Amino acid sequence: MSFVETQTRGDIVEIRLARAPVNALNPQLCNETREAIEQAVHHGAHGIVLSGGPKVFSAGLDVPYLLSLGDQRDHLLLAWQAFFGLARTLAAAPLPVVAALGGHAPAGGCVLALCCDYRIMASGPYRIGLNETQVGLVAPEGIQRLMRRVVGAYRAERLLVGGEMVDADTALQIGLVDELVEIENVAQRGRVWLEQLLSLPRSAMLHTRQLARADLVEALRPEHIELDRFVDAWYSPDTQSALKALVAKLGK
């Protein structure tokens, strides 16, 4: 069973995360999304709209699955490698990608959005942010760079240290997302934005984009993620307690 749906409209491909109920990012979903992006590029797409489910774009990493791995460190590493592999594919994509956020985008969902060229979010009671500190995790330096790149250093510090999830209106105000639209129009608006961008002289636009996004690609290099150190921290007692409390809360 595939967790990704694709639809082609001319030169634009919409890739939709479709792992009910909240698009929790397990290795299969991450790998299938990465492969869908690579296939879109291979088949000549000029732009991609990355969307998710109604009310939740993606709830981030599949924490219950990760906890179920227990002491299987190799499997845990593979799961995180699948996620960061997807993030790197988005960041380095040779064509523009719009994040169509039809709902909440915490943690890993926010990371994927930050890797895209443009973020369109549903107006309403939806939230976005990197809430890692709330569950005892430290966002790697590379991920912190993504946030600083979009909202500025001081604002990123406040959001990251507090693990703050901001509502859609605040996200627009601080530049975390680029525009708000009605939930049913998020993907359509993404296509319209892409069509406007793709009307520009293609070579100049793509080369300029490549130069402008070099820091984004650099941020996700392995030395800025330090995955082994991140996984070590995952197994700390405080982090495990916080993660298990989160799962218990989600199960209620």
Backbone as numpy.savetxt, mean C-alpha at the origin, in Angstrom:
# Nx Ny Nz CAx CAy CAz Cx Cy Cz
-7.89 -20.63 -6.27 -8.74 -19.43 -6.27 -7.86 -18.19 -6.27
-8.15 -17.29 -7.22 -7.37 -16.06 -7.32 -7.96 -14.98 -6.42
-7.07 -14.18 -5.84 -7.50 -13.07 -4.99 -7.38 -11.73 -5.70
-7.14 -11.75 -6.99 -6.96 -10.51 -7.76 -7.83 -10.55 -9.00
-8.51 -9.44 -9.29 -9.31 -9.33 -10.50 -8.74 -8.21 -11.36
-8.70 -8.42 -12.65 -8.20 -7.39 -13.56 -9.23 -7.08 -14.63
-9.25 -5.82 -15.04 -10.15 -5.38 -16.11 -9.40 -4.36 -16.95
-9.41 -4.56 -18.25 -8.68 -3.68 -19.15 -9.66 -2.76 -19.87
-9.34 -1.46 -19.84 -10.13 -0.46 -20.57 -9.15 0.36 -21.40
-9.02 -0.01 -22.66 -8.06 0.67 -23.50 -6.64 0.43 -23.01
-5.92 1.52 -22.75 -4.54 1.42 -22.30 -4.41 1.33 -20.78
-5.54 1.31 -20.08 -5.53 1.32 -18.61 -6.05 -0.01 -18.08
-5.32 -0.57 -17.12 -5.72 -1.82 -16.47 -6.09 -1.53 -15.03
-7.27 -1.97 -14.61 -7.62 -1.89 -13.19 -7.31 -3.23 -12.56
-6.51 -3.20 -11.51 -6.16 -4.38 -10.73 -6.85 -4.24 -9.38
-7.76 -5.16 -9.09 -8.55 -5.03 -7.86 -8.20 -6.16 -6.89
-7.81 -5.77 -5.68 -7.61 -6.74 -4.60 -8.97 -7.33 -4.25
-9.07 -8.66 -4.23 -10.38 -9.28 -4.04 -10.29 -10.47 -3.09
-9.67 -10.23 -1.96 -9.61 -11.27 -0.92 -10.53 -10.85 0.22
-11.76 -11.34 0.19 -12.74 -10.98 1.21 -12.27 -11.49 2.58
-12.66 -10.78 3.67 -13.53 -9.61 3.64 -12.80 -8.26 3.57
-11.48 -8.24 3.91 -10.81 -6.93 4.05 -9.48 -6.86 3.31
-9.27 -7.77 2.36 -8.03 -7.76 1.59 -6.77 -7.79 2.48
-6.82 -8.66 3.49 -5.63 -8.85 4.32 -4.52 -9.42 3.44
-3.33 -8.84 3.56 -2.23 -9.13 2.64 -1.45 -10.37 3.08
-1.87 -11.52 2.59 -1.09 -12.73 2.80 -0.17 -12.93 1.59
0.75 -13.89 1.62 1.68 -14.04 0.50 1.00 -14.24 -0.85
-0.10 -15.01 -0.89 -0.76 -15.24 -2.17 -1.29 -13.94 -2.76
-1.95 -13.13 -1.95 -2.49 -11.86 -2.46 -1.36 -10.94 -2.91
-0.29 -10.87 -2.13 0.84 -10.02 -2.51 1.46 -10.49 -3.82
1.70 -11.79 -3.94 2.35 -12.32 -5.14 1.46 -12.18 -6.36
0.17 -12.44 -6.20 -0.74 -12.32 -7.34 -0.86 -10.87 -7.80
-0.86 -9.94 -6.86 -0.93 -8.53 -7.25 0.34 -8.10 -7.97
1.47 -8.53 -7.45 2.74 -8.22 -8.12 2.75 -8.79 -9.54
2.31 -10.03 -9.67 2.28 -10.67 -11.00 1.31 -9.95 -11.93
0.19 -9.48 -11.41 -0.79 -8.77 -12.25 -0.20 -7.45 -12.77
0.57 -6.78 -11.91 1.25 -5.55 -12.35 2.25 -5.86 -13.45
3.04 -6.89 -13.23 4.05 -7.27 -14.22 3.41 -7.68 -15.54
2.28 -8.39 -15.48 1.58 -8.79 -16.70 1.01 -7.57 -17.43
0.47 -6.62 -16.68 -0.06 -5.40 -17.31 1.03 -4.67 -18.07
2.20 -4.57 -17.44 3.34 -3.92 -18.10 3.74 -4.70 -19.34
3.84 -6.02 -19.20 4.28 -6.88 -20.30 3.35 -6.78 -21.50
2.06 -6.64 -21.23 1.07 -6.60 -22.32 0.81 -5.19 -22.84
1.62 -4.23 -22.40 1.57 -2.91 -23.02 0.64 -1.89 -22.40
0.20 -2.13 -21.17 -0.64 -1.12 -20.51 0.14 0.18 -20.36
-0.58 1.29 -20.37 0.05 2.60 -20.18 -0.20 3.15 -18.78
-1.16 2.59 -18.06 -1.45 3.04 -16.70 -2.22 1.97 -15.95
-2.16 2.01 -14.62 -2.83 1.03 -13.76 -3.62 1.76 -12.69
-4.83 1.28 -12.43 -5.60 1.68 -11.26 -5.58 0.51 -10.30
-5.05 0.73 -9.10 -5.02 -0.31 -8.07 -6.15 -0.04 -7.09
-7.12 -0.93 -7.03 -8.29 -0.72 -6.16 -8.45 -1.90 -5.22
-9.39 -1.76 -4.29 -9.66 -2.81 -3.32 -11.15 -2.97 -3.12
-11.52 -3.45 -1.96 -12.92 -3.70 -1.70 -13.66 -2.45 -1.25
-14.97 -2.51 -1.27 -15.76 -1.40 -0.72 -15.56 -1.30 0.78
-15.35 -0.10 1.25 -15.18 0.24 2.66 -13.78 -0.09 3.20
-13.08 -1.05 2.60 -11.70 -1.35 3.01 -10.88 -1.57 1.74
-9.91 -0.68 1.50 -8.98 -0.90 0.39 -8.14 -2.13 0.69
-7.43 -2.10 1.80 -6.73 -3.26 2.35 -6.47 -2.99 3.81
-6.72 -4.01 4.63 -6.51 -3.87 6.07 -5.06 -4.07 6.47
-4.17 -4.21 5.49 -2.76 -4.42 5.80 -2.41 -5.89 5.86
-1.26 -6.19 6.44 -0.80 -7.57 6.51 -1.79 -8.45 7.28
-1.84 -9.71 6.89 -2.74 -10.68 7.51 -2.12 -11.13 8.84
-2.39 -10.37 9.89 -1.75 -10.63 11.18 -2.12 -12.01 11.74
-3.38 -12.45 11.70 -3.65 -13.81 12.20 -2.83 -14.88 11.49
-2.66 -14.73 10.17 -1.84 -15.69 9.43 -0.39 -15.62 9.90
0.14 -14.42 10.04 1.53 -14.27 10.46 1.75 -14.86 11.85
0.80 -14.62 12.76 0.93 -15.19 14.10 0.83 -16.71 14.07
0.04 -17.25 13.13 -0.12 -18.70 13.06 1.18 -19.40 12.67
2.13 -18.65 12.12 3.40 -19.24 11.73 4.29 -19.55 12.93
3.95 -18.96 14.07 4.69 -19.25 15.29 6.17 -18.99 15.15
6.97 -20.01 15.46 8.44 -19.87 15.43 9.04 -20.20 14.05
8.20 -20.35 13.05 8.71 -20.66 11.71 9.25 -19.38 11.05
10.43 -19.00 11.48 11.00 -17.73 11.04 11.15 -17.66 9.52
11.53 -18.77 8.89 11.71 -18.76 7.44 10.41 -18.44 6.73
9.30 -19.00 7.21 8.01 -18.73 6.60 7.59 -17.28 6.85
7.89 -16.77 8.04 7.56 -15.38 8.33 8.35 -14.45 7.42
9.64 -14.75 7.22 10.46 -13.95 6.31 9.88 -13.97 4.90
9.43 -15.13 4.43 8.85 -15.24 3.09 7.60 -14.38 2.97
6.78 -14.35 4.02 5.56 -13.55 3.99 5.88 -12.06 3.88
6.84 -11.60 4.67 7.22 -10.19 4.60 7.93 -9.87 3.29
8.72 -10.81 2.78 9.38 -10.60 1.50 8.36 -10.45 0.38
7.26 -11.21 0.46 6.21 -11.09 -0.56 5.60 -9.69 -0.51
5.38 -9.18 0.69 4.80 -7.84 0.82 5.75 -6.77 0.28
7.00 -6.81 0.73 7.94 -5.78 0.28 8.26 -5.94 -1.21
8.16 -7.17 -1.72 8.31 -7.36 -3.15 7.22 -6.66 -3.93
5.99 -6.73 -3.43 4.89 -6.00 -4.06 5.11 -4.50 -3.98
5.52 -4.02 -2.81 5.76 -2.58 -2.65 6.83 -2.11 -3.63
7.91 -2.88 -3.77 8.98 -2.49 -4.69 8.50 -2.50 -6.14
7.66 -3.46 -6.49 7.12 -3.52 -7.84 6.28 -2.29 -8.15
5.47 -1.88 -7.19 4.68 -0.66 -7.37 5.58 0.57 -7.51
6.56 0.66 -6.62 7.43 1.84 -6.62 8.21 1.95 -7.92
8.65 0.82 -8.45 9.52 0.82 -9.63 8.74 0.62 -10.93
7.43 0.56 -10.86 6.63 0.33 -12.07 6.98 1.37 -13.14
7.17 0.95 -14.38 7.55 1.90 -15.43 6.38 2.66 -16.03
5.23 2.58 -15.38 4.03 3.29 -15.83 3.28 3.80 -14.62
2.51 4.88 -14.76 1.85 5.47 -13.60 0.76 4.57 -13.01
0.69 4.58 -11.69 -0.28 3.76 -10.95 -1.07 4.67 -10.00
-2.38 4.59 -10.07 -3.25 5.33 -9.16 -3.79 4.39 -8.10
-3.74 4.79 -6.85 -4.37 4.05 -5.76 -5.80 4.55 -5.63
-6.77 3.67 -5.86 -8.19 4.00 -5.71 -8.65 3.42 -4.39
-8.66 4.27 -3.37 -8.89 3.82 -2.00 -10.38 3.94 -1.67
-11.09 2.85 -1.86 -12.53 2.87 -1.60 -12.87 2.58 -0.16
-12.01 2.99 0.77 -12.26 2.75 2.18 -10.96 2.81 2.97
-10.96 2.14 4.12 -9.82 2.21 5.04 -8.54 1.66 4.40
-7.41 2.27 4.80 -6.10 1.82 4.31 -5.07 1.93 5.43
-5.14 1.05 6.42 -4.15 1.07 7.50 -2.90 0.30 7.14
-1.80 0.63 7.81 -0.56 -0.17 7.79 -0.15 -0.52 6.37
-0.12 -1.83 6.06 0.32 -2.26 4.73 -0.52 -1.68 3.61
-1.79 -1.45 3.84 -2.63 -0.81 2.83 -2.16 0.60 2.53
-1.76 1.31 3.57 -1.22 2.66 3.41 0.12 2.61 2.68
0.96 1.63 2.99 2.25 1.51 2.32 2.06 1.35 0.82
1.14 0.48 0.42 0.89 0.29 -1.01 0.43 1.59 -1.65
-0.45 2.32 -0.96 -0.92 3.59 -1.50 0.22 4.59 -1.66
1.13 4.62 -0.69 2.26 5.55 -0.75 3.21 5.22 -1.91
3.19 3.98 -2.38 4.04 3.59 -3.49 3.45 3.98 -4.85
2.21 4.41 -4.86 1.55 4.78 -6.11 1.82 6.25 -6.45
1.49 6.61 -7.69 1.73 7.98 -8.15 0.73 8.97 -7.57
-0.50 8.50 -7.33 -1.60 9.41 -6.97 -2.58 8.62 -6.14
-3.17 9.27 -5.15 -4.07 8.59 -4.22 -5.43 9.29 -4.21
-6.45 8.53 -4.59 -7.83 9.01 -4.56 -8.56 8.19 -3.50
-9.18 8.88 -2.55 -9.82 8.18 -1.44 -11.31 8.47 -1.41
-12.08 7.51 -0.93 -13.51 7.72 -0.75 -13.75 8.71 0.38
-14.63 9.67 0.13 -15.03 10.59 1.20 -15.92 9.82 2.18
-15.86 10.23 3.43 -16.66 9.53 4.43 -15.83 9.09 5.61
-16.35 8.16 6.40 -15.71 7.78 7.67 -14.60 6.76 7.50
-13.67 7.04 6.61 -12.59 6.10 6.33 -11.27 6.68 6.81
-10.35 5.78 7.17 -9.10 6.23 7.77 -7.90 5.59 7.06
-6.77 6.29 7.15 -5.55 5.84 6.52 -4.37 6.23 7.40
-3.33 5.40 7.41 -2.15 5.73 8.19 -1.30 4.51 8.48
-0.17 4.78 9.09 0.76 3.73 9.50 0.68 3.59 11.02
-0.06 2.60 11.47 -0.36 2.47 12.90 0.52 1.43 13.59
1.72 1.21 13.06 2.59 0.17 13.58 2.89 0.29 15.06
3.15 1.50 15.56 3.52 1.62 16.97 2.39 1.17 17.89
1.16 1.22 17.41 0.04 0.80 18.25 0.05 -0.71 18.51
0.77 -1.45 17.68 0.86 -2.90 17.89 2.30 -3.32 18.16
3.11 -2.37 18.65 4.45 -2.70 19.10 5.48 -2.90 18.02
5.21 -2.39 16.81 6.16 -2.53 15.71 6.79 -1.18 15.38
7.96 -1.22 14.77 8.65 -0.03 14.30 8.64 -0.06 12.78
8.03 0.93 12.16 8.07 0.98 10.70 9.52 1.16 10.25
10.01 0.31 9.35 11.40 0.44 8.90 11.69 1.82 8.33
12.96 2.17 8.34 13.37 3.48 7.84 12.85 3.73 6.43
12.91 2.72 5.58 12.44 2.91 4.22 10.96 3.28 4.16
10.15 2.66 5.00 8.71 2.98 5.03 8.50 4.38 5.60
9.28 4.74 6.60 9.17 6.10 7.14 9.51 7.13 6.05
10.49 6.80 5.20 10.82 7.71 4.10 9.63 7.93 3.18
8.86 6.87 2.94 7.69 7.01 2.08 6.71 8.03 2.65
6.49 7.95 3.95 5.57 8.89 4.58 6.14 10.30 4.56
7.42 10.46 4.88 8.03 11.79 4.87 7.97 12.41 3.47
8.15 11.58 2.48 8.14 12.05 1.09 6.81 12.71 0.73
5.74 12.21 1.31 4.40 12.67 0.93 3.89 13.81 1.82
4.11 13.71 3.14 3.51 14.71 4.03 4.53 15.63 4.69
5.83 15.42 4.46 6.85 16.25 5.09 7.37 15.62 6.36
8.56 16.03 6.77 9.27 15.37 7.85 8.57 15.48 9.20
8.16 16.70 9.57 7.58 16.85 10.91 6.22 16.18 11.01
5.37 16.38 10.00 4.06 15.73 10.02 4.21 14.21 10.04
5.16 13.69 9.27 5.40 12.25 9.27 5.83 11.77 10.65
6.69 12.55 11.32 7.13 12.17 12.67 5.93 12.02 13.60
5.06 12.99 13.58 3.91 12.94 14.47 3.02 11.73 14.16
2.77 11.48 12.88 1.91 10.36 12.50 2.56 9.03 12.84
3.85 8.91 12.56 4.52 7.64 12.77 4.72 7.31 14.24
5.16 8.28 15.01 5.41 8.03 16.44 4.12 7.67 17.16
3.04 8.35 16.81 1.76 8.07 17.45 0.99 6.94 16.81
1.49 6.40 15.70 0.74 5.36 14.99 -0.64 5.83 14.60
-0.72 7.08 14.16 -2.02 7.73 13.99 -2.68 7.35 12.68
-3.96 7.05 12.76 -4.81 6.85 11.59 -5.68 8.10 11.44
-5.57 8.78 10.30 -6.33 10.02 10.10 -7.54 9.75 9.22
-8.58 10.58 9.42 -9.76 10.41 8.59 -9.52 10.99 7.19
-10.46 10.73 6.30 -10.28 11.10 4.89 -10.07 12.61 4.72
-10.85 13.41 5.44 -10.72 14.87 5.30 -9.34 15.34 5.75
-8.86 14.80 6.87 -7.52 15.17 7.35 -6.45 14.69 6.39
-6.63 13.49 5.86 -5.66 12.96 4.90 -5.52 13.87 3.69
-6.63 14.40 3.23 -6.59 15.34 2.11 -5.90 16.64 2.52
-6.23 17.12 3.70 -5.68 18.39 4.18 -4.15 18.34 4.30
-3.61 17.22 4.74 -2.16 17.11 4.95 -1.43 16.55 3.74
-2.16 16.22 2.69 -1.53 15.73 1.47 -1.26 14.24 1.43
-1.79 13.50 2.40 -1.60 12.06 2.39 -2.37 11.41 1.24
-3.51 12.00 0.90 -4.22 11.63 -0.33 -4.39 12.89 -1.17
-4.63 12.69 -2.45 -4.67 13.82 -3.38 -6.07 14.36 -3.63
-7.08 13.53 -3.50 -8.45 14.02 -3.65 -9.42 13.02 -3.05
-10.62 13.51 -2.75 -11.71 12.69 -2.22 -12.87 12.71 -3.21
-13.50 11.55 -3.39 -14.69 11.45 -4.22 -15.66 10.49 -3.56
-16.88 10.44 -4.07 -17.84 9.48 -3.56 -17.31 8.06 -3.78
-17.63 7.18 -2.86 -17.04 5.85 -2.85 -17.25 5.10 -4.16
-18.41 5.28 -4.77 -18.69 4.53 -5.99 -17.93 5.07 -7.21
-17.28 6.23 -7.05 -16.59 6.86 -8.18 -15.06 6.80 -8.08
-14.55 6.10 -7.07 -13.11 6.15 -6.81 -12.31 5.59 -7.99
-12.65 4.40 -8.46 -11.89 3.80 -9.56 -12.07 4.59 -10.85
-13.30 5.04 -11.09 -13.56 5.82 -12.31 -12.73 7.10 -12.32
-12.67 7.76 -11.18 -11.88 9.00 -11.10 -10.39 8.69 -11.32
-9.96 7.52 -10.86 -8.57 7.12 -11.11 -8.29 6.99 -12.59
-9.22 6.42 -13.32 -9.05 6.29 -14.77 -9.01 7.65 -15.45
-9.87 8.56 -15.01 -9.90 9.90 -15.60 -8.57 10.62 -15.36
-8.04 10.52 -14.14 -6.75 11.16 -13.84 -5.65 10.59 -14.72
-5.66 9.27 -14.87 -4.65 8.64 -15.72 -4.78 9.08 -17.17
-5.99 9.15 -17.66 -6.19 9.55 -19.06 -5.63 10.95 -19.31
-5.80 11.85 -18.34 -5.26 13.19 -18.49 -3.73 13.15 -18.52
-3.13 12.35 -17.63 -1.68 12.24 -17.59 -1.15 11.60 -18.88
-1.85 10.58 -19.36 -1.39 9.84 -20.52 -1.57 10.62 -21.82
-2.28 11.74 -21.77 -2.43 12.59 -22.96 -1.17 13.42 -23.22
-0.26 13.46 -22.25 0.99 14.20 -22.41 1.95 13.44 -23.33
2.93 14.13 -23.92 3.95 13.43 -24.70 4.58 12.32 -23.85
4.46 11.08 -24.31 4.72 9.92 -23.46 6.17 9.83 -22.98
7.12 9.98 -23.87 8.52 9.81 -23.48 8.94 10.82 -22.43
8.58 12.09 -22.63 8.95 13.13 -21.67 8.29 12.89 -20.32
7.01 12.52 -20.35 6.30 12.29 -19.09 6.93 11.14 -18.32
7.20 10.02 -19.00 7.74 8.85 -18.31 9.15 9.09 -17.79
9.97 9.80 -18.56 11.34 10.08 -18.10 11.32 11.01 -16.89
10.48 12.04 -16.95 10.35 12.95 -15.82 9.86 12.20 -14.58
8.89 11.33 -14.78 8.35 10.52 -13.68 9.44 9.64 -13.07
10.25 9.02 -13.90 11.33 8.16 -13.40 12.30 8.95 -12.53
12.67 10.13 -12.97 13.58 10.97 -12.19 12.94 11.39 -10.87
11.67 11.77 -10.94 10.97 12.28 -9.76 10.76 11.21 -8.70
10.70 9.94 -9.12 10.40 8.85 -8.19 11.64 8.05 -7.79
12.81 8.52 -8.15 14.04 7.78 -7.81 14.19 7.60 -6.31
13.79 8.61 -5.53 13.92 8.50 -4.08 12.96 7.47 -3.51
11.83 7.28 -4.15 10.86 6.27 -3.72 11.44 4.87 -3.90
12.03 4.63 -5.05 12.67 3.34 -5.32 13.83 3.11 -4.33
14.62 4.14 -4.10 15.75 4.05 -3.17 15.27 3.70 -1.76
14.16 4.28 -1.33 13.67 4.07 0.03 13.40 2.60 0.32
13.02 1.84 -0.70 12.62 0.45 -0.50 13.75 -0.54 -0.75
14.96 -0.04 -0.92 16.09 -0.95 -1.05 16.25 -1.75 0.25
16.70 -2.99 0.16 16.77 -3.86 1.34 17.49 -3.25 2.53
18.54 -2.46 2.29 19.29 -1.90 3.41 18.48 -0.87 4.20
17.41 -0.35 3.61 16.56 0.60 4.32 15.35 -0.07 4.98
15.18 -1.36 4.69 14.10 -2.12 5.31 14.63 -2.97 6.48
15.83 -3.52 6.32 16.45 -4.35 7.36 15.47 -5.41 7.87
15.09 -6.28 6.95 14.02 -7.23 7.24 14.37 -8.17 8.39
15.61 -8.60 8.48 15.99 -9.50 9.58 15.78 -8.82 10.93
16.16 -7.57 11.02 15.95 -6.83 12.28 14.46 -6.66 12.58
13.68 -6.39 11.52 12.23 -6.23 11.69 11.61 -7.52 12.22
12.02 -8.65 11.66 11.47 -9.94 12.10 11.92 -10.26 13.53
13.15 -9.91 13.88 13.58 -10.07 15.27 12.64 -9.33 16.22
12.31 -8.08 15.84 11.42 -7.27 16.68 10.02 -7.87 16.73
9.60 -8.51 15.66 8.28 -9.14 15.61 8.12 -10.17 16.74
9.22 -10.85 17.06 9.16 -11.92 18.06 9.37 -11.41 19.49
9.53 -10.11 19.68 9.70 -9.60 21.04 8.40 -9.80 21.83
8.50 -10.06 23.13 7.29 -10.33 23.93 6.26 -9.20 23.87
6.71 -7.96 23.95 5.77 -6.84 23.92 5.00 -6.80 22.60
5.71 -7.01 21.51 5.06 -6.98 20.20 4.09 -8.14 20.05
4.50 -9.32 20.46 3.61 -10.47 20.36 2.33 -10.26 21.18
2.48 -9.69 22.36 1.30 -9.42 23.21 0.36 -8.43 22.53
0.93 -7.36 21.97 0.12 -6.36 21.31 -0.58 -6.92 20.08
0.13 -7.74 19.31 -0.47 -8.33 18.11 -1.59 -9.30 18.48
-1.38 -10.10 19.49 -2.42 -11.06 19.90 -3.64 -10.32 20.46
-3.41 -9.21 21.14 -4.53 -8.41 21.62 -5.31 -7.83 20.44
-4.59 -7.42 19.40 -5.25 -6.89 18.21 -6.12 -7.96 17.57
-5.58 -9.16 17.42 -6.35 -10.24 16.81 -7.58 -10.60 17.64
-7.43 -10.60 18.96 -8.56 -10.88 19.84 -9.64 -9.81 19.69
-9.21 -8.56 19.54 -10.17 -7.48 19.35 -10.90 -7.61 18.02
-10.16 -7.98 16.97 -10.77 -8.15 15.65 -11.76 -9.30 15.64
-11.50 -10.31 16.50 -12.37 -11.47 16.52 -13.67 -11.28 17.26
-13.80 -10.16 17.96 -15.03 -9.91 18.73 -16.15 -9.43 17.82
